[in-house]
């Protein structure tokens, strides 16, 4: 390329924030599951007894209600949740209940929960909900081009491709993405909340770029940058693409 | 040792059947013993292009199901004595094909022929994946335009994952065959250039077949283009490609139609 462009001197393209306003990702947490057994009145009495021994046992803890052993109607469940609420037990989801009977005033129905150990210390629950460890090393090297229709997912770190990424292919990485070739497909970096992840390529003809959930489609990539070596990074919630001289 | 070659593309209508017939005939003209196999069950065309449509008795599905022996289904070409055709069924569809059945047939064909050329249907489902499954080499037919190139890229990805060779950790040897190439349109930017195609697909080039009326003329009379008019531009290009498949090093040129001097002077083609 003939012109000398200093990435730092040239202002980044107009401060157009990335278009997506709502980001959501999947995350797993550890919750306490209470499984009431009929007769409910007796079960509630047991709960009261536990609370008498340690009044703040459930304070601030996320609780799921497993209703598999009961046969309560929706209003009855609502009544039970209100009862628990009065005792300081906040129910955020239900399990073991027929989805068809779910009414809007009830918490959402959950599935796919796996049993796990809960340590009794207060900090344990807080730790598991904390951001996942970002500093884990781990890097995936692909020595051949990524073909259309192929999807490379590597949440543990960076992905490096010695070749091009074809139109209709996608690379999803927890860290940065380095493409020693043309990027014609989608590149999604920093998927686990890593805002410092970047995308580098020899030739930018991408269909979609995303870093930590903020994305930009091909239409929004500045025309002057097309087919040139480029790097993509996140500044706040704006995606910056500059030429690599 | 026989070579099993699959002619595939992903995109439909780019010239797989034409190329299977032309390459098969060109190899046979060089003295190789060749069998072309039609995998497009239900929409068979190879028998038409080979001019054998009135001699089909048994087909690939019959052999897979054990209703007929391979020898009963094979049809010998009338013009080239070492060129044979195994046609597909027209009344059934791809669900009638099985992995084991196809594997058995390919193994038997390997023992009888030098080259087994599998004409893949378009698409990426069962018919296409079975046609490529037992291949040693692949010819990916591509038109120099964007949809065809993207589909070819997809198919190349599948050749690296859905074949027996890929599952064993080996590589299917891949070649790109560019068909319907028009140098004038490429120069005007209306078509992708050969360099563009190769840059996107990153796979070696086997040959460039120019756009030509001879292709349609040949298939209308039921003859591979290399048999019908061996001096025509596409036939010469296919012959070069076949020689390259056999390992010869032929310079890559794009043949043009040789027009007689009078036509060139007056610039008009006789009717």
PDB file of N, CA and C in Angstrom, chain A residues 17-96:
ATOM      1  N   UNK A  17     -21.063   4.205  17.826  1.00  0.00           N
ATOM      2  CA  UNK A  17     -20.968   3.055  18.725  1.00  0.00           C
ATOM      3  C   UNK A  17     -21.503   1.821  18.022  1.00  0.00           C
ATOM      4  N   UNK A  18     -21.005   0.696  18.460  1.00  0.00           N
ATOM      5  CA  UNK A  18     -21.489  -0.545  17.865  1.00  0.00           C
ATOM      6  C   UNK A  18     -22.999  -0.622  18.027  1.00  0.00           C
ATOM      7  N   UNK A  19     -23.676  -1.237  17.044  1.00  0.00           N
ATOM      8  CA  UNK A  19     -25.133  -1.113  16.992  1.00  0.00           C
ATOM      9  C   UNK A  19     -25.862  -1.904  18.071  1.00  0.00           C
ATOM     10  N   UNK A  20     -25.253  -2.999  18.495  1.00  0.00           N
ATOM     11  CA  UNK A  20     -26.008  -3.869  19.369  1.00  0.00           C
ATOM     12  C   UNK A  20     -26.146  -3.243  20.739  1.00  0.00           C
ATOM     13  N   UNK A  21     -27.359  -3.126  21.237  1.00  0.00           N
ATOM     14  CA  UNK A  21     -27.566  -2.489  22.530  1.00  0.00           C
ATOM     15  C   UNK A  21     -27.726  -3.500  23.652  1.00  0.00           C
ATOM     16  N   UNK A  22     -28.174  -4.683  23.284  1.00  0.00           N
ATOM     17  CA  UNK A  22     -28.383  -5.664  24.338  1.00  0.00           C
ATOM     18  C   UNK A  22     -27.473  -6.854  24.097  1.00  0.00           C
ATOM     19  N   UNK A  23     -26.635  -7.142  25.081  1.00  0.00           N
ATOM     20  CA  UNK A  23     -25.748  -8.285  24.936  1.00  0.00           C
ATOM     21  C   UNK A  23     -26.187  -9.341  25.911  1.00  0.00           C
ATOM     22  N   UNK A  24     -26.197 -10.539  25.489  1.00  0.00           N
ATOM     23  CA  UNK A  24     -26.378 -11.587  26.484  1.00  0.00           C
ATOM     24  C   UNK A  24     -25.514 -12.789  26.158  1.00  0.00           C
ATOM     25  N   UNK A  25     -25.090 -13.435  27.211  1.00  0.00           N
ATOM     26  CA  UNK A  25     -24.222 -14.596  27.089  1.00  0.00           C
ATOM     27  C   UNK A  25     -24.755 -15.677  28.015  1.00  0.00           C
ATOM     28  N   UNK A  26     -24.241 -16.836  27.872  1.00  0.00           N
ATOM     29  CA  UNK A  26     -24.594 -17.908  28.800  1.00  0.00           C
ATOM     30  C   UNK A  26     -23.620 -17.925  29.951  1.00  0.00           C
ATOM     31  N   UNK A  27     -24.101 -18.152  31.144  1.00  0.00           N
ATOM     32  CA  UNK A  27     -23.212 -18.288  32.303  1.00  0.00           C
ATOM     33  C   UNK A  27     -23.855 -19.263  33.248  1.00  0.00           C
ATOM     34  N   UNK A  28     -23.073 -20.080  33.943  1.00  0.00           N
ATOM     35  CA  UNK A  28     -23.680 -21.009  34.890  1.00  0.00           C
ATOM     36  C   UNK A  28     -23.333 -20.584  36.302  1.00  0.00           C
ATOM     37  N   UNK A  29     -24.266 -20.767  37.158  1.00  0.00           N
ATOM     38  CA  UNK A  29     -24.101 -20.398  38.557  1.00  0.00           C
ATOM     39  C   UNK A  29     -24.475 -21.585  39.425  1.00  0.00           C
ATOM     40  N   UNK A  30     -24.123 -21.523  40.698  1.00  0.00           N
ATOM     41  CA  UNK A  30     -24.534 -22.544  41.653  1.00  0.00           C
ATOM     42  C   UNK A  30     -25.670 -21.973  42.471  1.00  0.00           C
ATOM     43  N   UNK A  31     -26.781 -22.724  42.531  1.00  0.00           N
ATOM     44  CA  UNK A  31     -27.920 -22.267  43.332  1.00  0.00           C
ATOM     45  C   UNK A  31     -28.292 -23.337  44.336  1.00  0.00           C
ATOM     46  N   UNK A  32     -29.081 -22.941  45.343  1.00  0.00           N
ATOM     47  CA  UNK A  32     -29.562 -23.899  46.339  1.00  0.00           C
ATOM     48  C   UNK A  32     -30.910 -24.424  45.869  1.00  0.00           C
ATOM     49  N   UNK A  33     -31.081 -25.717  45.888  1.00  0.00           N
ATOM     50  CA  UNK A  33     -32.351 -26.286  45.452  1.00  0.00           C
ATOM     51  C   UNK A  33     -33.113 -26.800  46.650  1.00  0.00           C
ATOM     52  N   UNK A  34     -34.314 -26.282  46.847  1.00  0.00           N
ATOM     53  CA  UNK A  34     -35.189 -26.770  47.901  1.00  0.00           C
ATOM     54  C   UNK A  34     -36.243 -27.661  47.288  1.00  0.00           C
ATOM     55  N   UNK A  35     -36.425 -28.847  47.860  1.00  0.00           N
ATOM     56  CA  UNK A  35     -37.415 -29.778  47.295  1.00  0.00           C
ATOM     57  C   UNK A  35     -38.518 -30.020  48.315  1.00  0.00           C
ATOM     58  N   UNK A  36     -39.579 -29.222  48.257  1.00  0.00           N
ATOM     59  CA  UNK A  36     -40.661 -29.422  49.225  1.00  0.00           C
ATOM     60  C   UNK A  36     -41.359 -30.752  49.016  1.00  0.00           C
ATOM     61  N   UNK A  37     -41.757 -31.381  50.166  1.00  0.00           N
ATOM     62  CA  UNK A  37     -42.493 -32.649  50.077  1.00  0.00           C
ATOM     63  C   UNK A  37     -43.811 -32.506  50.804  1.00  0.00           C
ATOM     64  N   UNK A  38     -44.887 -33.081  50.254  1.00  0.00           N
ATOM     65  CA  UNK A  38     -46.161 -32.963  50.954  1.00  0.00           C
ATOM     66  C   UNK A  38     -46.118 -33.758  52.264  1.00  0.00           C
ATOM     67  N   UNK A  39     -46.827 -33.364  53.286  1.00  0.00           N
ATOM     68  CA  UNK A  39     -47.683 -32.171  53.320  1.00  0.00           C
ATOM     69  C   UNK A  39     -46.860 -30.893  53.461  1.00  0.00           C
ATOM     70  N   UNK A  40     -47.219 -29.901  52.664  1.00  0.00           N
ATOM     71  CA  UNK A  40     -46.422 -28.667  52.570  1.00  0.00           C
ATOM     72  C   UNK A  40     -46.337 -27.970  53.916  1.00  0.00           C
ATOM     73  N   UNK A  41     -47.435 -28.014  54.677  1.00  0.00           N
ATOM     74  CA  UNK A  41     -47.449 -27.304  55.958  1.00  0.00           C
ATOM     75  C   UNK A  41     -46.339 -27.836  56.859  1.00  0.00           C
ATOM     76  N   UNK A  42     -46.171 -29.146  56.857  1.00  0.00           N
ATOM     77  CA  UNK A  42     -45.120 -29.726  57.712  1.00  0.00           C
ATOM     78  C   UNK A  42     -43.747 -29.336  57.197  1.00  0.00           C
ATOM     79  N   UNK A  43     -43.599 -29.311  55.861  1.00  0.00           N
ATOM     80  CA  UNK A  43     -42.305 -28.931  55.274  1.00  0.00           C
ATOM     81  C   UNK A  43     -41.950 -27.506  55.657  1.00  0.00           C
ATOM     82  N   UNK A  44     -42.965 -26.621  55.614  1.00  0.00           N
ATOM     83  CA  UNK A  44     -42.711 -25.229  55.987  1.00  0.00           C
ATOM     84  C   UNK A  44     -42.301 -25.143  57.450  1.00  0.00           C
ATOM     85  N   UNK A  45     -42.885 -26.000  58.262  1.00  0.00           N
ATOM     86  CA  UNK A  45     -42.521 -26.007  59.681  1.00  0.00           C
ATOM     87  C   UNK A  45     -41.048 -26.361  59.843  1.00  0.00           C
ATOM     88  N   UNK A  46     -40.582 -27.313  59.039  1.00  0.00           N
ATOM     89  CA  UNK A  46     -39.155 -27.688  59.065  1.00  0.00           C
ATOM     90  C   UNK A  46     -38.278 -26.524  58.661  1.00  0.00           C
ATOM     91  N   UNK A  47     -38.737 -25.781  57.619  1.00  0.00           N
ATOM     92  CA  UNK A  47     -37.971 -24.603  57.183  1.00  0.00           C
ATOM     93  C   UNK A  47     -37.861 -23.609  58.315  1.00  0.00           C
ATOM     94  N   UNK A  48     -39.003 -23.411  59.018  1.00  0.00           N
ATOM     95  CA  UNK A  48     -38.993 -22.478  60.145  1.00  0.00           C
ATOM     96  C   UNK A  48     -38.014 -22.927  61.203  1.00  0.00           C
ATOM     97  N   UNK A  49     -37.975 -24.245  61.444  1.00  0.00           N
ATOM     98  CA  UNK A  49     -37.053 -24.766  62.469  1.00  0.00           C
ATOM     99  C   UNK A  49     -35.611 -24.471  62.079  1.00  0.00           C
ATOM    100  N   UNK A  50     -35.281 -24.656  60.795  1.00  0.00           N
ATOM    101  CA  UNK A  50     -33.922 -24.369  60.326  1.00  0.00           C
ATOM    102  C   UNK A  50     -33.589 -22.907  60.499  1.00  0.00           C
ATOM    103  N   UNK A  51     -34.570 -22.059  60.163  1.00  0.00           N
ATOM    104  CA  UNK A  51     -34.328 -20.626  60.258  1.00  0.00           C
ATOM    105  C   UNK A  51     -34.174 -20.200  61.713  1.00  0.00           C
ATOM    106  N   UNK A  52     -34.885 -20.921  62.600  1.00  0.00           N
ATOM    107  CA  UNK A  52     -34.749 -20.590  64.026  1.00  0.00           C
ATOM    108  C   UNK A  52     -33.319 -20.832  64.487  1.00  0.00           C
ATOM    109  N   UNK A  53     -32.702 -21.880  63.926  1.00  0.00           N
ATOM    110  CA  UNK A  53     -31.332 -22.209  64.340  1.00  0.00           C
ATOM    111  C   UNK A  53     -30.342 -21.232  63.722  1.00  0.00           C
ATOM    112  N   UNK A  54     -30.511 -20.906  62.428  1.00  0.00           N
ATOM    113  CA  UNK A  54     -29.618 -19.926  61.801  1.00  0.00           C
ATOM    114  C   UNK A  54     -30.458 -18.992  60.941  1.00  0.00           C
ATOM    115  N   UNK A  55     -30.810 -17.837  61.512  1.00  0.00           N
ATOM    116  CA  UNK A  55     -31.799 -16.955  60.885  1.00  0.00           C
ATOM    117  C   UNK A  55     -31.397 -16.454  59.501  1.00  0.00           C
ATOM    118  N   UNK A  56     -30.080 -16.275  59.239  1.00  0.00           N
ATOM    119  CA  UNK A  56     -29.688 -15.706  57.941  1.00  0.00           C
ATOM    120  C   UNK A  56     -29.189 -16.750  56.969  1.00  0.00           C
ATOM    121  N   UNK A  57     -29.619 -17.969  57.219  1.00  0.00           N
ATOM    122  CA  UNK A  57     -29.084 -19.056  56.384  1.00  0.00           C
ATOM    123  C   UNK A  57     -29.336 -18.828  54.891  1.00  0.00           C
ATOM    124  N   UNK A  58     -30.546 -18.356  54.582  1.00  0.00           N
ATOM    125  CA  UNK A  58     -30.866 -18.206  53.156  1.00  0.00           C
ATOM    126  C   UNK A  58     -30.709 -16.781  52.658  1.00  0.00           C
ATOM    127  N   UNK A  59     -30.235 -15.904  53.526  1.00  0.00           N
ATOM    128  CA  UNK A  59     -30.176 -14.490  53.145  1.00  0.00           C
ATOM    129  C   UNK A  59     -29.300 -14.300  51.915  1.00  0.00           C
ATOM    130  N   UNK A  60     -29.825 -13.679  50.886  1.00  0.00           N
ATOM    131  CA  UNK A  60     -29.033 -13.354  49.695  1.00  0.00           C
ATOM    132  C   UNK A  60     -28.665 -14.538  48.834  1.00  0.00           C
ATOM    133  N   UNK A  61     -29.209 -15.736  49.164  1.00  0.00           N
ATOM    134  CA  UNK A  61     -28.826 -16.884  48.355  1.00  0.00           C
ATOM    135  C   UNK A  61     -29.872 -17.134  47.267  1.00  0.00           C
ATOM    136  N   UNK A  62     -29.423 -17.490  46.084  1.00  0.00           N
ATOM    137  CA  UNK A  62     -30.390 -17.822  45.032  1.00  0.00           C
ATOM    138  C   UNK A  62     -30.968 -19.207  45.280  1.00  0.00           C
ATOM    139  N   UNK A  63     -32.306 -19.302  45.262  1.00  0.00           N
ATOM    140  CA  UNK A  63     -32.959 -20.571  45.580  1.00  0.00           C
ATOM    141  C   UNK A  63     -33.830 -21.021  44.417  1.00  0.00           C
ATOM    142  N   UNK A  64     -33.708 -22.294  44.105  1.00  0.00           N
ATOM    143  CA  UNK A  64     -34.579 -22.905  43.090  1.00  0.00           C
ATOM    144  C   UNK A  64     -35.529 -23.854  43.807  1.00  0.00           C
ATOM    145  N   UNK A  65     -36.774 -23.847  43.421  1.00  0.00           N
ATOM    146  CA  UNK A  65     -37.764 -24.708  44.046  1.00  0.00           C
ATOM    147  C   UNK A  65     -38.022 -25.916  43.146  1.00  0.00           C
ATOM    148  N   UNK A  66     -37.685 -27.126  43.641  1.00  0.00           N
ATOM    149  CA  UNK A  66     -37.906 -28.339  42.854  1.00  0.00           C
ATOM    150  C   UNK A  66     -39.252 -28.919  43.263  1.00  0.00           C
ATOM    151  N   UNK A  67     -40.241 -28.821  42.376  1.00  0.00           N
ATOM    152  CA  UNK A  67     -41.601 -29.216  42.726  1.00  0.00           C
ATOM    153  C   UNK A  67     -41.956 -30.620  42.274  1.00  0.00           C
ATOM    154  N   UNK A  68     -40.952 -31.420  41.929  1.00  0.00           N
ATOM    155  CA  UNK A  68     -41.218 -32.745  41.363  1.00  0.00           C
ATOM    156  C   UNK A  68     -41.997 -33.643  42.311  1.00  0.00           C
ATOM    157  N   UNK A  69     -41.788 -33.468  43.633  1.00  0.00           N
ATOM    158  CA  UNK A  69     -42.446 -34.369  44.588  1.00  0.00           C
ATOM    159  C   UNK A  69     -43.837 -33.896  44.969  1.00  0.00           C
ATOM    160  N   UNK A  70     -44.248 -32.745  44.446  1.00  0.00           N
ATOM    161  CA  UNK A  70     -45.544 -32.219  44.849  1.00  0.00           C
ATOM    162  C   UNK A  70     -46.490 -32.175  43.656  1.00  0.00           C
ATOM    163  N   UNK A  71     -47.742 -31.920  43.968  1.00  0.00           N
ATOM    164  CA  UNK A  71     -48.704 -31.730  42.872  1.00  0.00           C
ATOM    165  C   UNK A  71     -49.521 -30.494  43.183  1.00  0.00           C
ATOM    166  N   UNK A  72     -48.848 -29.361  43.103  1.00  0.00           N
ATOM    167  CA  UNK A  72     -49.521 -28.123  43.456  1.00  0.00           C
ATOM    168  C   UNK A  72     -50.033 -27.427  42.212  1.00  0.00           C
ATOM    169  N   UNK A  73     -51.110 -26.680  42.378  1.00  0.00           N
ATOM    170  CA  UNK A  73     -51.610 -25.870  41.270  1.00  0.00           C
ATOM    171  C   UNK A  73     -50.806 -24.575  41.224  1.00  0.00           C
ATOM    172  N   UNK A  74     -50.949 -23.836  40.134  1.00  0.00           N
ATOM    173  CA  UNK A  74     -50.201 -22.575  40.009  1.00  0.00           C
ATOM    174  C   UNK A  74     -50.485 -21.601  41.140  1.00  0.00           C
ATOM    175  N   UNK A  75     -51.743 -21.372  41.474  1.00  0.00           N
ATOM    176  CA  UNK A  75     -51.984 -20.456  42.603  1.00  0.00           C
ATOM    177  C   UNK A  75     -51.352 -20.967  43.896  1.00  0.00           C
ATOM    178  N   UNK A  76     -51.381 -22.280  44.093  1.00  0.00           N
ATOM    179  CA  UNK A  76     -50.795 -22.841  45.318  1.00  0.00           C
ATOM    180  C   UNK A  76     -49.297 -22.601  45.354  1.00  0.00           C
ATOM    181  N   UNK A  77     -48.671 -22.715  44.191  1.00  0.00           N
ATOM    182  CA  UNK A  77     -47.224 -22.469  44.130  1.00  0.00           C
ATOM    183  C   UNK A  77     -46.934 -21.004  44.420  1.00  0.00           C
ATOM    184  N   UNK A  78     -47.754 -20.142  43.865  1.00  0.00           N
ATOM    185  CA  UNK A  78     -47.573 -18.702  44.103  1.00  0.00           C
ATOM    186  C   UNK A  78     -47.663 -18.435  45.601  1.00  0.00           C
ATOM    187  N   UNK A  79     -48.629 -19.081  46.240  1.00  0.00           N
ATOM    188  CA  UNK A  79     -48.816 -18.921  47.677  1.00  0.00           C
ATOM    189  C   UNK A  79     -47.591 -19.400  48.435  1.00  0.00           C
ATOM    190  N   UNK A  80     -47.044 -20.543  47.993  1.00  0.00           N
ATOM    191  CA  UNK A  80     -45.859 -21.103  48.653  1.00  0.00           C
ATOM    192  C   UNK A  80     -44.667 -20.165  48.513  1.00  0.00           C
ATOM    193  N   UNK A  81     -44.498 -19.621  47.289  1.00  0.00           N
ATOM    194  CA  UNK A  81     -43.358 -18.715  47.060  1.00  0.00           C
ATOM    195  C   UNK A  81     -43.501 -17.463  47.933  1.00  0.00           C
ATOM    196  N   UNK A  82     -44.754 -16.973  48.048  1.00  0.00           N
ATOM    197  CA  UNK A  82     -44.964 -15.797  48.923  1.00  0.00           C
ATOM    198  C   UNK A  82     -44.603 -16.130  50.358  1.00  0.00           C
ATOM    199  N   UNK A  83     -44.999 -17.334  50.779  1.00  0.00           N
ATOM    200  CA  UNK A  83     -44.671 -17.775  52.133  1.00  0.00           C
ATOM    201  C   UNK A  83     -43.178 -17.785  52.368  1.00  0.00           C
ATOM    202  N   UNK A  84     -42.447 -18.330  51.393  1.00  0.00           N
ATOM    203  CA  UNK A  84     -40.998 -18.406  51.527  1.00  0.00           C
ATOM    204  C   UNK A  84     -40.392 -17.011  51.514  1.00  0.00           C
ATOM    205  N   UNK A  85     -40.981 -16.141  50.699  1.00  0.00           N
ATOM    206  CA  UNK A  85     -40.476 -14.770  50.611  1.00  0.00           C
ATOM    207  C   UNK A  85     -40.566 -14.076  51.959  1.00  0.00           C
ATOM    208  N   UNK A  86     -41.693 -14.337  52.655  1.00  0.00           N
ATOM    209  CA  UNK A  86     -41.873 -13.749  53.993  1.00  0.00           C
ATOM    210  C   UNK A  86     -40.787 -14.227  54.942  1.00  0.00           C
ATOM    211  N   UNK A  87     -40.244 -15.403  54.659  1.00  0.00           N
ATOM    212  CA  UNK A  87     -39.202 -15.941  55.530  1.00  0.00           C
ATOM    213  C   UNK A  87     -37.804 -15.539  55.042  1.00  0.00           C
ATOM    214  N   UNK A  88     -37.745 -14.693  54.045  1.00  0.00           N
ATOM    215  CA  UNK A  88     -36.444 -14.239  53.547  1.00  0.00           C
ATOM    216  C   UNK A  88     -35.821 -15.184  52.535  1.00  0.00           C
ATOM    217  N   UNK A  89     -36.624 -16.092  52.001  1.00  0.00           N
ATOM    218  CA  UNK A  89     -36.093 -17.034  51.008  1.00  0.00           C
ATOM    219  C   UNK A  89     -36.576 -16.583  49.622  1.00  0.00           C
ATOM    220  N   UNK A  90     -35.628 -16.169  48.758  1.00  0.00           N
ATOM    221  CA  UNK A  90     -35.983 -15.617  47.456  1.00  0.00           C
ATOM    222  C   UNK A  90     -35.881 -16.717  46.379  1.00  0.00           C
ATOM    223  N   UNK A  91     -37.043 -17.067  45.841  1.00  0.00           N
ATOM    224  CA  UNK A  91     -37.056 -18.124  44.813  1.00  0.00           C
ATOM    225  C   UNK A  91     -36.887 -17.483  43.433  1.00  0.00           C
ATOM    226  N   UNK A  92     -35.834 -17.883  42.713  1.00  0.00           N
ATOM    227  CA  UNK A  92     -35.637 -17.277  41.399  1.00  0.00           C
ATOM    228  C   UNK A  92     -35.980 -18.189  40.234  1.00  0.00           C
ATOM    229  N   UNK A  93     -36.295 -19.457  40.550  1.00  0.00           N
ATOM    230  CA  UNK A  93     -36.678 -20.353  39.448  1.00  0.00           C
ATOM    231  C   UNK A  93     -37.357 -21.590  39.961  1.00  0.00           C
ATOM    232  N   UNK A  94     -38.027 -22.308  39.065  1.00  0.00           N
ATOM    233  CA  UNK A  94     -38.728 -23.533  39.416  1.00  0.00           C
ATOM    234  C   UNK A  94     -38.185 -24.694  38.607  1.00  0.00           C
ATOM    235  N   UNK A  95     -38.351 -25.894  39.201  1.00  0.00           N
ATOM    236  CA  UNK A  95     -37.956 -27.117  38.506  1.00  0.00           C
ATOM    237  C   UNK A  95     -39.030 -28.158  38.712  1.00  0.00           C
ATOM    238  N   UNK A  96     -39.119 -29.145  37.854  1.00  0.00           N
ATOM    239  CA  UNK A  96     -40.017 -30.268  38.101  1.00  0.00           C
ATOM    240  C   UNK A  96     -41.479 -29.879  38.051  1.00  0.00           C
TER     241      UNK A  96
END
